[in-house]
mmCIF file of C-alpha atoms and ligand atoms in Angstrom:
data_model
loop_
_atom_site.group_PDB
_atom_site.id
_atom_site.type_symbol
_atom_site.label_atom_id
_atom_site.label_comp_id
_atom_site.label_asym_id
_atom_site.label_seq_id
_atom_site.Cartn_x
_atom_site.Cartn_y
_atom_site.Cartn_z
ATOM 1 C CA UNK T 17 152.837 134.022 87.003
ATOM 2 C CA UNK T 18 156.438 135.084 87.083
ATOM 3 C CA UNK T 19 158.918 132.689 84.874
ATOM 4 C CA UNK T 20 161.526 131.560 86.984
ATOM 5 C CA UNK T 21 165.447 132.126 85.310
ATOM 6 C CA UNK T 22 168.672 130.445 85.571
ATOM 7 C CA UNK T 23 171.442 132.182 84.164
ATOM 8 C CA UNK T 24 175.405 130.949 83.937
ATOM 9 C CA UNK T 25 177.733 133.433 84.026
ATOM 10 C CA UNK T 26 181.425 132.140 83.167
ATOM 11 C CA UNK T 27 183.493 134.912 83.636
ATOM 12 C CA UNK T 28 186.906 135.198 82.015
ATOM 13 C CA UNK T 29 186.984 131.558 82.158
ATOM 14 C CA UNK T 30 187.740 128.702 78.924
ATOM 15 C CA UNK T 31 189.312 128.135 76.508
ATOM 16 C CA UNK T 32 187.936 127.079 72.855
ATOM 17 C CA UNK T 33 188.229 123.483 73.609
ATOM 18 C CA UNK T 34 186.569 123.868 77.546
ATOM 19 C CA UNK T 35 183.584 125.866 75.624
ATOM 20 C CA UNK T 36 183.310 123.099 73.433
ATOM 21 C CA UNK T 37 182.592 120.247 76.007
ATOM 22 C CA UNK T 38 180.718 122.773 78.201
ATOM 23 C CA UNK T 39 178.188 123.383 75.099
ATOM 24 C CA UNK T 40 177.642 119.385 74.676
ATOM 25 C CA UNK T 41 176.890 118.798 78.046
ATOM 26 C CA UNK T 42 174.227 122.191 77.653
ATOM 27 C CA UNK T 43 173.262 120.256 74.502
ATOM 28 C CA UNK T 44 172.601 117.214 76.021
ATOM 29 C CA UNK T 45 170.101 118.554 78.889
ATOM 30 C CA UNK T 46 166.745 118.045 79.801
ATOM 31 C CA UNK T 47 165.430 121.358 80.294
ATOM 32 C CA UNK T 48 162.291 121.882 82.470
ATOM 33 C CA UNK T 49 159.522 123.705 81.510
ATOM 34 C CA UNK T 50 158.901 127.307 82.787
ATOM 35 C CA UNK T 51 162.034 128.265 83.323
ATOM 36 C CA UNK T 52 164.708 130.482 81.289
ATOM 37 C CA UNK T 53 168.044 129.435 81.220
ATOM 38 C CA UNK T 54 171.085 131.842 79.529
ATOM 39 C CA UNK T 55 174.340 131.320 79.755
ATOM 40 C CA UNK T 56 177.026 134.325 79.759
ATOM 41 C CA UNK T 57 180.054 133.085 78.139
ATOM 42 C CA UNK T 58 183.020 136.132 77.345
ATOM 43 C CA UNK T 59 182.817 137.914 74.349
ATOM 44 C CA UNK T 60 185.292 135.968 73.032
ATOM 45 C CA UNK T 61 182.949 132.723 72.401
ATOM 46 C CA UNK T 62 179.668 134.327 72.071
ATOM 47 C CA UNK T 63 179.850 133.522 68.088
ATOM 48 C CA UNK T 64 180.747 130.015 69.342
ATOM 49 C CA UNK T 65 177.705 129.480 72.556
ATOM 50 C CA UNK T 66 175.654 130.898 69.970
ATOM 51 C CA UNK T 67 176.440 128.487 66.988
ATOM 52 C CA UNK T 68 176.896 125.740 69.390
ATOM 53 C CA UNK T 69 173.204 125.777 70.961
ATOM 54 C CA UNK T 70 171.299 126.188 67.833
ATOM 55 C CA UNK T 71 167.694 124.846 67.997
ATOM 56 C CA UNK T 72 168.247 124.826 71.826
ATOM 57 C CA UNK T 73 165.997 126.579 74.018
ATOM 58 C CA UNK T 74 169.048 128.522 76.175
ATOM 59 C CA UNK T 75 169.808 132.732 75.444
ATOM 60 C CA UNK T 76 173.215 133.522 75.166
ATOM 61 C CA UNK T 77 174.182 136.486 77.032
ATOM 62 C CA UNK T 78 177.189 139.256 77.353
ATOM 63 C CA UNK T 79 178.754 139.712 80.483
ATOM 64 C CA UNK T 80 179.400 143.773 79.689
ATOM 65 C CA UNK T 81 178.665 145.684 76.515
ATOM 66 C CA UNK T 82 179.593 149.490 76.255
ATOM 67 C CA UNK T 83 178.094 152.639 77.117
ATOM 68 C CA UNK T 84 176.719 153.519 73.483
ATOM 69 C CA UNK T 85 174.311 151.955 71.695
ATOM 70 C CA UNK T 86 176.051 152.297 68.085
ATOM 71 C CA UNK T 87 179.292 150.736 67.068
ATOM 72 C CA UNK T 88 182.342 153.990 67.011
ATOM 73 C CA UNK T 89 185.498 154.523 68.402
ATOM 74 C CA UNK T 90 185.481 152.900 72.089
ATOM 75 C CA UNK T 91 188.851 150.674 71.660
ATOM 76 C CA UNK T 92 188.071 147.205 73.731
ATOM 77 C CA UNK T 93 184.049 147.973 73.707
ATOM 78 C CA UNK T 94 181.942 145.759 72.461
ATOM 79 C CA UNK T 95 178.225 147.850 71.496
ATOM 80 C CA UNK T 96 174.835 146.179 72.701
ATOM 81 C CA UNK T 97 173.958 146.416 69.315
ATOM 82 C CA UNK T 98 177.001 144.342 68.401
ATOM 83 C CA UNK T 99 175.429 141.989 70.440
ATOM 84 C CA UNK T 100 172.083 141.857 68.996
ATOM 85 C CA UNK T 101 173.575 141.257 65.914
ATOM 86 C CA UNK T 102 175.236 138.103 67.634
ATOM 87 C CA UNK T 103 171.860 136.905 68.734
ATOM 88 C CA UNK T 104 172.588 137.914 72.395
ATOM 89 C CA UNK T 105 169.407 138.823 73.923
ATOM 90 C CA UNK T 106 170.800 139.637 77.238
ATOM 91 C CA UNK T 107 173.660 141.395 79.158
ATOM 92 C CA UNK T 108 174.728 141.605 82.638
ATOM 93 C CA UNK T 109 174.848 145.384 84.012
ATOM 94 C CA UNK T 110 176.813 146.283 87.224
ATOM 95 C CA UNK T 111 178.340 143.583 88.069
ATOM 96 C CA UNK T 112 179.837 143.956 91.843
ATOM 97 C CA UNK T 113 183.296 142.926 89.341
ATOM 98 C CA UNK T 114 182.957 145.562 87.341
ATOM 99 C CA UNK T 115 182.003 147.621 89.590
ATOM 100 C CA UNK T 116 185.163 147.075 91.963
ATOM 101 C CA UNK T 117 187.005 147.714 88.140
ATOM 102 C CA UNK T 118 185.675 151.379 88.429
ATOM 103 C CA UNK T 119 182.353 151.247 86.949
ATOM 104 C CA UNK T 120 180.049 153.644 88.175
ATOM 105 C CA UNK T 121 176.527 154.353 88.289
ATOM 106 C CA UNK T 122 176.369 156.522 85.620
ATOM 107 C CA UNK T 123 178.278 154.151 83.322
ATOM 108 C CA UNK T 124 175.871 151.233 84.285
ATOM 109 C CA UNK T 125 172.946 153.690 83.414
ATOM 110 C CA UNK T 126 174.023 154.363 80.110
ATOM 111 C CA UNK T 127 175.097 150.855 79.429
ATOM 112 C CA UNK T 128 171.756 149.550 80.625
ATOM 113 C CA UNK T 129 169.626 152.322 78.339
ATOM 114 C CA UNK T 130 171.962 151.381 75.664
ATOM 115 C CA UNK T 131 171.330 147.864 75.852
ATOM 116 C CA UNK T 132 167.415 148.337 75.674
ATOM 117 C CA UNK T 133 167.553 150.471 72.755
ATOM 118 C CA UNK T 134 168.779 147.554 71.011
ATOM 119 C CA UNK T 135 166.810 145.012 72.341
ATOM 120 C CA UNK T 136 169.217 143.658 74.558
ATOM 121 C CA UNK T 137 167.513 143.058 78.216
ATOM 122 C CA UNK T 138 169.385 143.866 81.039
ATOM 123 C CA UNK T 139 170.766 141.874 83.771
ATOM 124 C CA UNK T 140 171.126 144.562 86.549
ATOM 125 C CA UNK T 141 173.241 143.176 89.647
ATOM 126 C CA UNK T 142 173.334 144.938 92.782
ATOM 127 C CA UNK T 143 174.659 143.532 96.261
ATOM 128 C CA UNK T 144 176.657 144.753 99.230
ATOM 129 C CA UNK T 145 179.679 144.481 100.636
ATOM 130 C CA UNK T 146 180.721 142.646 103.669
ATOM 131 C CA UNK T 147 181.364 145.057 105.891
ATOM 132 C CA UNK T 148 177.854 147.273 104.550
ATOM 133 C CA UNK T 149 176.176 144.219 106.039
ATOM 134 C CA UNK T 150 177.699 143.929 109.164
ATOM 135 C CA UNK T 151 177.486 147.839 109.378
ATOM 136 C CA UNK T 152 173.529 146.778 109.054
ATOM 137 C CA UNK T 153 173.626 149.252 105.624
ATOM 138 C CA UNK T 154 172.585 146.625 102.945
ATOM 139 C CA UNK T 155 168.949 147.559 102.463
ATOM 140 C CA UNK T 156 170.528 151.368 102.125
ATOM 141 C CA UNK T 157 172.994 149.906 99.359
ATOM 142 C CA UNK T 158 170.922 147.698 97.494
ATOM 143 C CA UNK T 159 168.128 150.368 97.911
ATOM 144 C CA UNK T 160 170.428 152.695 96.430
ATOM 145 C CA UNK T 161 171.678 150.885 93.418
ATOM 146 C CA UNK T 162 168.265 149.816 91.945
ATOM 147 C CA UNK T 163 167.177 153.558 93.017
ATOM 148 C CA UNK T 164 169.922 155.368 90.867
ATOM 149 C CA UNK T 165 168.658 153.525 88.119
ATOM 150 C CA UNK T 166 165.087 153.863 88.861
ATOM 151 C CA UNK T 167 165.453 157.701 89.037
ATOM 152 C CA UNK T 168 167.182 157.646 85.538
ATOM 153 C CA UNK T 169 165.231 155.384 83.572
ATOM 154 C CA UNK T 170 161.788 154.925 85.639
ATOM 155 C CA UNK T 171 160.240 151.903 87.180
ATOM 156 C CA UNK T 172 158.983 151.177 83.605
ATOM 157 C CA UNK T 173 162.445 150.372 82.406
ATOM 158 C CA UNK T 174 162.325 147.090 84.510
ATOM 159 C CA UNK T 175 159.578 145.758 82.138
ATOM 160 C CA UNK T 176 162.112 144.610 80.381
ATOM 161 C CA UNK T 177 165.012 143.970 82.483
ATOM 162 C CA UNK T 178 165.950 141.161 84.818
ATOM 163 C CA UNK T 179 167.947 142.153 88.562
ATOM 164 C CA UNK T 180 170.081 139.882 90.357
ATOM 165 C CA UNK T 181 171.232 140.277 93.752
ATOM 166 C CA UNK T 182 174.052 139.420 94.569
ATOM 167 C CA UNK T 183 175.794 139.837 98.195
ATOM 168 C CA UNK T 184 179.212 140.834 97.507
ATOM 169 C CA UNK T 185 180.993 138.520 100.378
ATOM 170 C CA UNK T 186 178.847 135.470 98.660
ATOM 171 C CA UNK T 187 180.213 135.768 95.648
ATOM 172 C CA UNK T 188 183.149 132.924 94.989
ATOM 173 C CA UNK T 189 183.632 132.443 98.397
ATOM 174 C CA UNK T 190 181.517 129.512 99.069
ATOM 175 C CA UNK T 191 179.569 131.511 101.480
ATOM 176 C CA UNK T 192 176.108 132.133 100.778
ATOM 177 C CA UNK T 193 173.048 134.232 101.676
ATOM 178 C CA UNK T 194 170.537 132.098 103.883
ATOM 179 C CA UNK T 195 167.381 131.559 102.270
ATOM 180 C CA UNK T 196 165.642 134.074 104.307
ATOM 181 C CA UNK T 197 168.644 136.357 104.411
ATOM 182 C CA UNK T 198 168.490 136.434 100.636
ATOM 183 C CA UNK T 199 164.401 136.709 100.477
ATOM 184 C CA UNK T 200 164.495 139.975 102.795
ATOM 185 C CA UNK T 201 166.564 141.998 100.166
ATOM 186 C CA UNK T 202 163.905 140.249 97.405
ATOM 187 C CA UNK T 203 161.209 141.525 99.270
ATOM 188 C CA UNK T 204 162.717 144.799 100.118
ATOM 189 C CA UNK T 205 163.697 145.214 95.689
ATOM 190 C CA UNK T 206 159.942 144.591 95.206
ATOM 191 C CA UNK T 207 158.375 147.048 97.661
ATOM 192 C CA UNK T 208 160.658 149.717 96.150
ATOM 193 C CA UNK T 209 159.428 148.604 92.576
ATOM 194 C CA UNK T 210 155.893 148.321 94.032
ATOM 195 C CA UNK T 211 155.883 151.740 95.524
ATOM 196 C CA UNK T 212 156.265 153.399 92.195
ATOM 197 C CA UNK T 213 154.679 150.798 89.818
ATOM 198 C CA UNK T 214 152.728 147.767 91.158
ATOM 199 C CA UNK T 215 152.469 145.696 88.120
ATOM 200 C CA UNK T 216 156.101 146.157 87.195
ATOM 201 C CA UNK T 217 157.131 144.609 90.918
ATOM 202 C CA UNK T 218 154.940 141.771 90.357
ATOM 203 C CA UNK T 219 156.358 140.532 87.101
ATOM 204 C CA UNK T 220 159.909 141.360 87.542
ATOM 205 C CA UNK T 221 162.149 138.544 87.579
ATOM 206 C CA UNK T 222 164.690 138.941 91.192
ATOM 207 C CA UNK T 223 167.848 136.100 90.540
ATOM 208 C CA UNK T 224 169.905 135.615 93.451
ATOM 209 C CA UNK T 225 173.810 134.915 93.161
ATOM 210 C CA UNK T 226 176.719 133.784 94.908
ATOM 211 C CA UNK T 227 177.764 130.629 95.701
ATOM 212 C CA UNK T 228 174.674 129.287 94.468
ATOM 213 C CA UNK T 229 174.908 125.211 93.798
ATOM 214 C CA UNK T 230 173.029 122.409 93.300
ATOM 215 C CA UNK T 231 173.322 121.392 97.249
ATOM 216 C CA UNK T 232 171.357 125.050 97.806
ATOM 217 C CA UNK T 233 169.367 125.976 95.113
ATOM 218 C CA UNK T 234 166.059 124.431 95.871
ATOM 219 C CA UNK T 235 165.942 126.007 99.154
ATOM 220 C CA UNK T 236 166.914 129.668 97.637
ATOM 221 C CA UNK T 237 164.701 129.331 94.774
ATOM 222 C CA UNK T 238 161.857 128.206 97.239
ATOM 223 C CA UNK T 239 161.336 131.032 98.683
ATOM 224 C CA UNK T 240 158.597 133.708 97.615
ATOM 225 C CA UNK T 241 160.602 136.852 95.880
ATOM 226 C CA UNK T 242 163.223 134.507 94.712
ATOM 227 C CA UNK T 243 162.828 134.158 91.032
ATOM 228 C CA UNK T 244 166.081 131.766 90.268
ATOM 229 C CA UNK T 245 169.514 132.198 90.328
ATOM 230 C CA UNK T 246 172.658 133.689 88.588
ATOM 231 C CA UNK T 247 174.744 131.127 89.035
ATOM 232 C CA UNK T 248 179.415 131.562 88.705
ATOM 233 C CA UNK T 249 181.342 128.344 89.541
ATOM 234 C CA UNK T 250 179.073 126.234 89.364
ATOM 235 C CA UNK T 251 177.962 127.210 86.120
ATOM 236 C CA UNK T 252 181.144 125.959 84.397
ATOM 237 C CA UNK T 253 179.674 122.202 85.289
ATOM 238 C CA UNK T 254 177.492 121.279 82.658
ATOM 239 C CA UNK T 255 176.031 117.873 85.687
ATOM 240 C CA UNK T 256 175.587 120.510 88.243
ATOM 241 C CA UNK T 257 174.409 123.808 86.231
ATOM 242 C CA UNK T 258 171.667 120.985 84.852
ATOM 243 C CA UNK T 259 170.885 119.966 88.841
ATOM 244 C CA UNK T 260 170.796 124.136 89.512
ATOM 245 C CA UNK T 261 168.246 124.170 86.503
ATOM 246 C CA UNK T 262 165.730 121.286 87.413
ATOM 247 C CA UNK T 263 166.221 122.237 90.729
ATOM 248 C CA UNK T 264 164.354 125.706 89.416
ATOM 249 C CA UNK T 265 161.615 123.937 87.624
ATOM 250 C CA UNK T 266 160.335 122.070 90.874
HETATM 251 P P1 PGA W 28 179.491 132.475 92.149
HETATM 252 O O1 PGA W 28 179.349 133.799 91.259
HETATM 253 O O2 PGA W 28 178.276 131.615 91.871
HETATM 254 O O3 PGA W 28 180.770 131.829 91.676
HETATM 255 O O4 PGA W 28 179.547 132.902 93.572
HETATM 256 C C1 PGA W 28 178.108 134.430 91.071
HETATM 257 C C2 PGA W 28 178.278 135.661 90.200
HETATM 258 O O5 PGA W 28 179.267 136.396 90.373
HETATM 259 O O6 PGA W 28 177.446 135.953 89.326
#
């Protein structure tokens, strides 16, 4: 039975003092069982997230980590073995963000391999654009994302690695995928999982992000191939991150 995963990712957002109250609330919640909950704070506070939830049952993850595995001269970098060090047991990969900053496949490739080598799992987000949907392309660009990394690595890599779809028009816009819109691309990342490694689409954990809140995560999360969420705005509320969280344990 596949764990179910909710995962905050705060982009370049607080301050010391925001991260501070942010952690209480995390602190103070009642987590359900069987599901995972991370939270992605900048590099900047991971030292702080991870002091700060001590003896609490939530993974602190990095939103990027660099391209090699080993610490050396990449000004700006931070390694996924930095990160292990940390405690971070997770980092985001491909973010459409990052992506639209000039990442490419082949740097997400060698930033996800990277990351496993040290232990670090893998948040691999893939999504289309606007205009790719309404072109009717998104199965071709999702399909191709997960595929460039599937041809690298192999299906096996995704033993240990988590993916997250995100639509790129749902992201911080307040518009999100329908339930059903966003189970079709969940179904359609584990057929092409399935067709080269059955067992490894069966356990793999699908999140779905954008605009995800408490007011629509029960019905996302509901459906079949939908595994949880990655969750942006909302995630900066510690009341309504903890209403996205029980909402997954239902
Ligand atoms: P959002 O962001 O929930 O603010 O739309 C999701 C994400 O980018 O991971």
């Amino acid at each position: 039975m596949r764990r179910t995963m909710v995962a905050g990712n705060w982009k370049m957002h607080g301050t010391r003092a925001s991260v501070a109250e942010l952690l209480q609330g995390l602190r103070n919640m009642a987590l359900p069982g069987g599901v995972d909950v991370a939270v992605f704070p900048p590099s900047l506070f991971i030292n702080q997230v991870i002091d700060g939830l001590q003896g609490k049952s939530i993974a602190t993850g990095a939103q990027n980590s660099a391209v090699q595995a080993e610490q050396g001269a990449l000004t700006g970098e931070v390694s996924p073995a930095q990160l292990a060090d940390a405690g971070c047991s997770l980092v985001l990969v491909g973010h459409s963000e990052r992506r639209l900053m000039g990442e490419t496949d082949e740097m997400l490739i060698s930033k996800f391999k990277a990351a496993q080598a040290c232990g670090v799992k893998p948040v691999l987000c893939i999504g289309e654009t606007l205009a790719e949907r309404e072109a009717g392309k998104t199965l071709e660009v999702v399909g191709h994302q997960l595929g460039s990394v599937i041809e690298a690595l192999g299906v096996e890599a995704f033993v240990n690695a988590v993916i997250a779809y995100e639509p790129v028009w749902a992201i911080g816009t307040g518009l999100t995928a329908t339930p059903q819109q966003a189970q079709d691309v969940h179904a359609a990342i584990r057929a092409q999982l399935a067709a080269k490694n059955a067992e490894v689409a069966l356990n793999a954990q699908l999140l779905y992000g954008g605009s995800v809140k408490a007011a629509n995560a029960a019905e996302l999360f509901g459906m079949p191939d939908i595994d949880g969420g990655l969750i942006g705005g909302a995630s900066l509320n510690a009341d309504e991150f903890g209403a996205i969280i029980r909402a997954a344990g239902n």
